[in-house]
């Protein structure tokens, strides 16, 4: 159950830890934390996708190390046995990246959920919100890193020749096909050789909910990618790749999300 709906969360809010992982593309000039301070679901804890990532690289929100992750979750008051519901107020459905991070660092995937429709749907339904900062009590979170759930550039390059896994890109078709400039400076246009394209936006309704499982399956089939193969997701910087990974987990409950963490922010630096 990767997704929960707003009614479920409203009924079970006292039984779960709620996380606001709103993150916005730099060009939007929006701050997830500033918006959180003005309005959020009661008891939600803010997760800063930029600050809670690897800080010693020039790539955006890469996975941090195990010790840092343990400190982050411990400071948020998260326990290993906690059931987690993550939401966002973002056009790129950034909650899915936080969902992936939890699973990568070993939180029981059956205990990690994304709020379908996020804060947008919650607000549209006039459900209660607050503006006070949520107080937390430090815990002693212990992570269990699953390195098999991430791919690096070397593995991506090798795979072009040995084809051990298939790659699906979540960016727009115009970016994937190199028809427009990349939003981040210093990156060439285009895509990884032999990869497939499924824009994440095609899986999201106007109210920020996911389309039905049947439609998700149809969208994946339209990519012409072998769906029984090992699938790795990529995008611009690892955020919307996680949207595809969550969507795929809805139609294949055994699938564990695998992301090319550097995504085009790293690969697009390559000269051809």
GROMACS .gro file of C-alpha atoms in nm:
model
  272
    1UNK     CA    1   0.000   0.000   0.000
    2UNK     CA    2   0.231   0.274  -0.127
    3UNK     CA    3  -0.056   0.526  -0.139
    4UNK     CA    4  -0.311   0.629   0.123
    5UNK     CA    5  -0.599   0.866   0.064
    6UNK     CA    6  -0.691   1.178   0.257
    7UNK     CA    7  -0.982   1.015   0.440
    8UNK     CA    8  -0.757   0.736   0.565
    9UNK     CA    9  -0.499   0.982   0.695
   10UNK     CA   10  -0.761   1.194   0.868
   11UNK     CA   11  -0.890   0.885   1.052
   12UNK     CA   12  -0.544   0.751   1.137
   13UNK     CA   13  -0.340   1.068   1.192
   14UNK     CA   14  -0.275   0.978   1.556
   15UNK     CA   15  -0.126   0.640   1.457
   16UNK     CA   16   0.132   0.761   1.203
   17UNK     CA   17   0.424   1.000   1.168
   18UNK     CA   18   0.338   1.262   0.904
   19UNK     CA   19   0.611   1.419   0.692
   20UNK     CA   20   0.586   1.726   0.469
   21UNK     CA   21   0.844   1.685   0.191
   22UNK     CA   22   0.747   1.977  -0.030
   23UNK     CA   23   1.027   2.065  -0.271
   24UNK     CA   24   1.009   2.292  -0.573
   25UNK     CA   25   1.219   2.337  -0.885
   26UNK     CA   26   1.460   2.632  -0.837
   27UNK     CA   27   1.304   2.840  -1.117
   28UNK     CA   28   0.968   2.849  -0.931
   29UNK     CA   29   1.123   3.066  -0.656
   30UNK     CA   30   0.914   2.878  -0.399
   31UNK     CA   31   1.034   2.756  -0.059
   32UNK     CA   32   0.885   2.436   0.075
   33UNK     CA   33   0.980   2.524   0.433
   34UNK     CA   34   0.841   2.877   0.418
   35UNK     CA   35   0.512   2.739   0.288
   36UNK     CA   36   0.517   2.470   0.559
   37UNK     CA   37   0.550   2.738   0.828
   38UNK     CA   38   0.237   2.907   0.698
   39UNK     CA   39   0.023   2.598   0.658
   40UNK     CA   40   0.059   2.221   0.703
   41UNK     CA   41  -0.124   1.912   0.822
   42UNK     CA   42  -0.127   1.892   1.200
   43UNK     CA   43   0.176   1.714   1.352
   44UNK     CA   44   0.357   1.708   1.018
   45UNK     CA   45   0.737   1.723   1.040
   46UNK     CA   46   0.919   1.907   0.762
   47UNK     CA   47   1.175   1.712   0.558
   48UNK     CA   48   1.416   1.936   0.368
   49UNK     CA   49   1.510   1.746   0.053
   50UNK     CA   50   1.813   1.964  -0.017
   51UNK     CA   51   1.957   1.981   0.334
   52UNK     CA   52   1.894   1.612   0.406
   53UNK     CA   53   2.099   1.497   0.108
   54UNK     CA   54   2.467   1.454   0.036
   55UNK     CA   55   2.629   1.794   0.080
   56UNK     CA   56   2.984   1.739  -0.050
   57UNK     CA   57   2.892   1.694  -0.418
   58UNK     CA   58   2.780   1.939  -0.687
   59UNK     CA   59   2.473   1.730  -0.770
   60UNK     CA   60   2.128   1.805  -0.623
   61UNK     CA   61   1.978   1.594  -0.342
   62UNK     CA   62   2.191   1.283  -0.382
   63UNK     CA   63   2.146   1.010  -0.120
   64UNK     CA   64   2.334   1.091   0.199
   65UNK     CA   65   2.540   0.839   0.399
   66UNK     CA   66   2.393   0.598   0.656
   67UNK     CA   67   2.516   0.781   0.966
   68UNK     CA   68   2.378   1.112   0.842
   69UNK     CA   69   2.043   0.950   0.762
   70UNK     CA   70   2.024   0.803   1.111
   71UNK     CA   71   2.093   1.146   1.263
   72UNK     CA   72   1.830   1.309   1.041
   73UNK     CA   73   1.554   1.064   1.132
   74UNK     CA   74   1.653   1.053   1.499
   75UNK     CA   75   1.630   1.435   1.517
   76UNK     CA   76   1.286   1.415   1.353
   77UNK     CA   77   1.167   1.177   1.623
   78UNK     CA   78   1.121   0.885   1.383
   79UNK     CA   79   1.146   0.527   1.513
   80UNK     CA   80   1.218   0.215   1.308
   81UNK     CA   81   0.873   0.076   1.378
   82UNK     CA   82   0.685   0.396   1.287
   83UNK     CA   83   0.427   0.400   1.012
   84UNK     CA   84   0.506   0.696   0.787
   85UNK     CA   85   0.281   0.908   0.565
   86UNK     CA   86   0.461   1.157   0.340
   87UNK     CA   87   0.291   1.438   0.152
   88UNK     CA   88   0.390   1.745  -0.049
   89UNK     CA   89   0.251   2.060  -0.204
   90UNK     CA   90   0.468   2.035  -0.514
   91UNK     CA   91   0.402   2.007  -0.886
   92UNK     CA   92   0.678   1.743  -0.906
   93UNK     CA   93   0.523   1.522  -0.633
   94UNK     CA   94   0.843   1.540  -0.428
   95UNK     CA   95   0.700   1.319  -0.151
   96UNK     CA   96   0.788   1.020  -0.368
   97UNK     CA   97   1.159   1.097  -0.340
   98UNK     CA   98   1.132   1.089   0.041
   99UNK     CA   99   0.939   0.761   0.010
  100UNK     CA  100   1.229   0.619  -0.192
  101UNK     CA  101   1.486   0.743   0.061
  102UNK     CA  102   1.308   0.566   0.346
  103UNK     CA  103   1.298   0.238   0.154
  104UNK     CA  104   1.662   0.272   0.041
  105UNK     CA  105   1.773   0.310   0.403
  106UNK     CA  106   1.580   0.004   0.512
  107UNK     CA  107   1.252   0.125   0.661
  108UNK     CA  108   0.989  -0.146   0.617
  109UNK     CA  109   0.832  -0.056   0.282
  110UNK     CA  110   0.491  -0.166   0.410
  111UNK     CA  111   0.514   0.113   0.668
  112UNK     CA  112   0.599   0.393   0.422
  113UNK     CA  113   0.318   0.564   0.233
  114UNK     CA  114   0.258   0.871   0.019
  115UNK     CA  115  -0.060   1.077   0.060
  116UNK     CA  116  -0.241   1.054  -0.272
  117UNK     CA  117  -0.318   1.408  -0.385
  118UNK     CA  118  -0.095   1.561  -0.119
  119UNK     CA  119  -0.172   1.892   0.047
  120UNK     CA  120  -0.356   2.017  -0.262
  121UNK     CA  121  -0.629   1.755  -0.227
  122UNK     CA  122  -0.630   1.790   0.153
  123UNK     CA  123  -0.694   2.164   0.120
  124UNK     CA  124  -0.951   2.120  -0.156
  125UNK     CA  125  -1.147   1.898   0.083
  126UNK     CA  126  -1.117   2.168   0.351
  127UNK     CA  127  -0.951   1.932   0.596
  128UNK     CA  128  -0.781   2.097   0.896
  129UNK     CA  129  -0.435   2.255   0.882
  130UNK     CA  130  -0.216   2.440   1.132
  131UNK     CA  131   0.079   2.680   1.123
  132UNK     CA  132   0.267   2.589   1.441
  133UNK     CA  133   0.600   2.406   1.416
  134UNK     CA  134   0.575   2.043   1.522
  135UNK     CA  135   0.784   1.954   1.828
  136UNK     CA  136   0.984   1.632   1.815
  137UNK     CA  137   1.164   1.414   2.069
  138UNK     CA  138   1.495   1.262   1.958
  139UNK     CA  139   1.506   0.889   1.897
  140UNK     CA  140   1.780   0.641   1.809
  141UNK     CA  141   1.696   0.544   1.452
  142UNK     CA  142   1.900   0.260   1.299
  143UNK     CA  143   1.925   0.239   0.918
  144UNK     CA  144   1.988  -0.063   0.698
  145UNK     CA  145   2.118   0.064   0.365
  146UNK     CA  146   2.008  -0.129   0.055
  147UNK     CA  147   2.275  -0.039  -0.201
  148UNK     CA  148   2.112  -0.260  -0.464
  149UNK     CA  149   1.837   0.003  -0.496
  150UNK     CA  150   2.062   0.267  -0.653
  151UNK     CA  151   2.265   0.287  -0.973
  152UNK     CA  152   2.566   0.507  -1.045
  153UNK     CA  153   2.701   0.649  -1.372
  154UNK     CA  154   2.955   0.368  -1.421
  155UNK     CA  155   2.677   0.110  -1.401
  156UNK     CA  156   2.461   0.312  -1.640
  157UNK     CA  157   2.745   0.334  -1.893
  158UNK     CA  158   2.823  -0.038  -1.869
  159UNK     CA  159   2.456  -0.126  -1.909
  160UNK     CA  160   2.444   0.038  -2.254
  161UNK     CA  161   2.650  -0.257  -2.379
  162UNK     CA  162   2.536  -0.545  -2.156
  163UNK     CA  163   2.169  -0.444  -2.107
  164UNK     CA  164   2.117  -0.600  -1.763
  165UNK     CA  165   1.838  -0.355  -1.688
  166UNK     CA  166   1.607  -0.115  -1.868
  167UNK     CA  167   1.602   0.260  -1.801
  168UNK     CA  168   1.286   0.472  -1.802
  169UNK     CA  169   1.321   0.851  -1.793
  170UNK     CA  170   1.057   1.062  -1.614
  171UNK     CA  171   1.137   1.393  -1.787
  172UNK     CA  172   0.918   1.551  -2.053
  173UNK     CA  173   0.944   1.414  -2.405
  174UNK     CA  174   1.088   1.744  -2.527
  175UNK     CA  175   1.375   1.719  -2.279
  176UNK     CA  176   1.421   1.346  -2.339
  177UNK     CA  177   1.445   1.400  -2.715
  178UNK     CA  178   1.678   1.697  -2.673
  179UNK     CA  179   1.437   1.943  -2.835
  180UNK     CA  180   1.463   2.202  -2.558
  181UNK     CA  181   1.736   2.329  -2.328
  182UNK     CA  182   1.779   2.175  -1.985
  183UNK     CA  183   1.662   2.393  -1.693
  184UNK     CA  184   1.995   2.343  -1.514
  185UNK     CA  185   2.295   2.526  -1.656
  186UNK     CA  186   2.590   2.332  -1.795
  187UNK     CA  187   2.392   2.029  -1.909
  188UNK     CA  188   2.359   1.913  -2.266
  189UNK     CA  189   2.018   1.817  -2.400
  190UNK     CA  190   1.918   1.460  -2.474
  191UNK     CA  191   1.891   1.129  -2.291
  192UNK     CA  192   2.075   0.810  -2.198
  193UNK     CA  193   2.128   0.579  -2.493
  194UNK     CA  194   1.867   0.300  -2.523
  195UNK     CA  195   1.650   0.447  -2.247
  196UNK     CA  196   1.272   0.489  -2.265
  197UNK     CA  197   1.056   0.789  -2.182
  198UNK     CA  198   0.747   0.814  -1.963
  199UNK     CA  199   0.687   1.171  -1.839
  200UNK     CA  200   0.582   1.151  -1.475
  201UNK     CA  201   0.313   1.413  -1.539
  202UNK     CA  202   0.121   1.161  -1.749
  203UNK     CA  203   0.061   0.955  -1.435
  204UNK     CA  204  -0.075   1.242  -1.226
  205UNK     CA  205  -0.427   1.386  -1.230
  206UNK     CA  206  -0.500   1.758  -1.202
  207UNK     CA  207  -0.574   1.721  -0.829
  208UNK     CA  208  -0.226   1.564  -0.781
  209UNK     CA  209  -0.362   1.211  -0.732
  210UNK     CA  210  -0.221   0.920  -0.931
  211UNK     CA  211  -0.421   0.787  -1.223
  212UNK     CA  212  -0.576   0.441  -1.182
  213UNK     CA  213  -0.360   0.127  -1.175
  214UNK     CA  214  -0.512   0.019  -1.507
  215UNK     CA  215  -0.411   0.346  -1.671
  216UNK     CA  216  -0.065   0.333  -1.512
  217UNK     CA  217  -0.009  -0.011  -1.665
  218UNK     CA  218  -0.126   0.116  -2.004
  219UNK     CA  219   0.119   0.409  -1.982
  220UNK     CA  220   0.410   0.179  -1.902
  221UNK     CA  221   0.318  -0.056  -2.188
  222UNK     CA  222   0.317   0.238  -2.429
  223UNK     CA  223   0.688   0.294  -2.357
  224UNK     CA  224   0.763  -0.039  -2.533
  225UNK     CA  225   0.993  -0.124  -2.241
  226UNK     CA  226   0.990  -0.489  -2.128
  227UNK     CA  227   0.799  -0.469  -1.803
  228UNK     CA  228   0.923  -0.806  -1.680
  229UNK     CA  229   1.282  -0.679  -1.700
  230UNK     CA  230   1.481  -0.509  -1.427
  231UNK     CA  231   1.378  -0.145  -1.442
  232UNK     CA  232   1.578   0.158  -1.325
  233UNK     CA  233   1.424   0.504  -1.320
  234UNK     CA  234   1.596   0.831  -1.401
  235UNK     CA  235   1.495   1.196  -1.450
  236UNK     CA  236   1.657   1.536  -1.405
  237UNK     CA  237   1.778   1.498  -1.048
  238UNK     CA  238   1.622   1.188  -0.893
  239UNK     CA  239   1.291   1.341  -0.777
  240UNK     CA  240   1.040   1.258  -1.052
  241UNK     CA  241   1.218   0.927  -1.117
  242UNK     CA  242   1.080   0.835  -0.774
  243UNK     CA  243   0.728   0.924  -0.894
  244UNK     CA  244   0.763   0.659  -1.166
  245UNK     CA  245   0.908   0.414  -0.914
  246UNK     CA  246   0.612   0.456  -0.682
  247UNK     CA  247   0.367   0.427  -0.972
  248UNK     CA  248   0.537   0.106  -1.085
  249UNK     CA  249   0.512  -0.033  -0.731
  250UNK     CA  250   0.134   0.005  -0.761
  251UNK     CA  251   0.118  -0.236  -1.054
  252UNK     CA  252   0.398  -0.467  -0.934
  253UNK     CA  253   0.375  -0.504  -0.556
  254UNK     CA  254   0.703  -0.697  -0.541
  255UNK     CA  255   0.900  -0.421  -0.712
  256UNK     CA  256   1.162  -0.247  -0.500
  257UNK     CA  257   1.236   0.104  -0.632
  258UNK     CA  258   1.569   0.146  -0.814
  259UNK     CA  259   1.690   0.496  -0.907
  260UNK     CA  260   1.987   0.631  -1.101
  261UNK     CA  261   2.065   0.883  -0.831
  262UNK     CA  262   2.275   1.125  -1.038
  263UNK     CA  263   2.017   1.122  -1.318
  264UNK     CA  264   2.055   1.381  -1.597
  265UNK     CA  265   2.213   1.633  -1.357
  266UNK     CA  266   2.515   1.404  -1.367
  267UNK     CA  267   2.481   1.229  -1.702
  268UNK     CA  268   2.408   1.549  -1.891
  269UNK     CA  269   2.754   1.678  -1.804
  270UNK     CA  270   2.905   1.411  -2.027
  271UNK     CA  271   3.041   1.547  -2.356
  272UNK     CA  272   2.953   1.359  -2.673
   0.00000   0.00000   0.00000
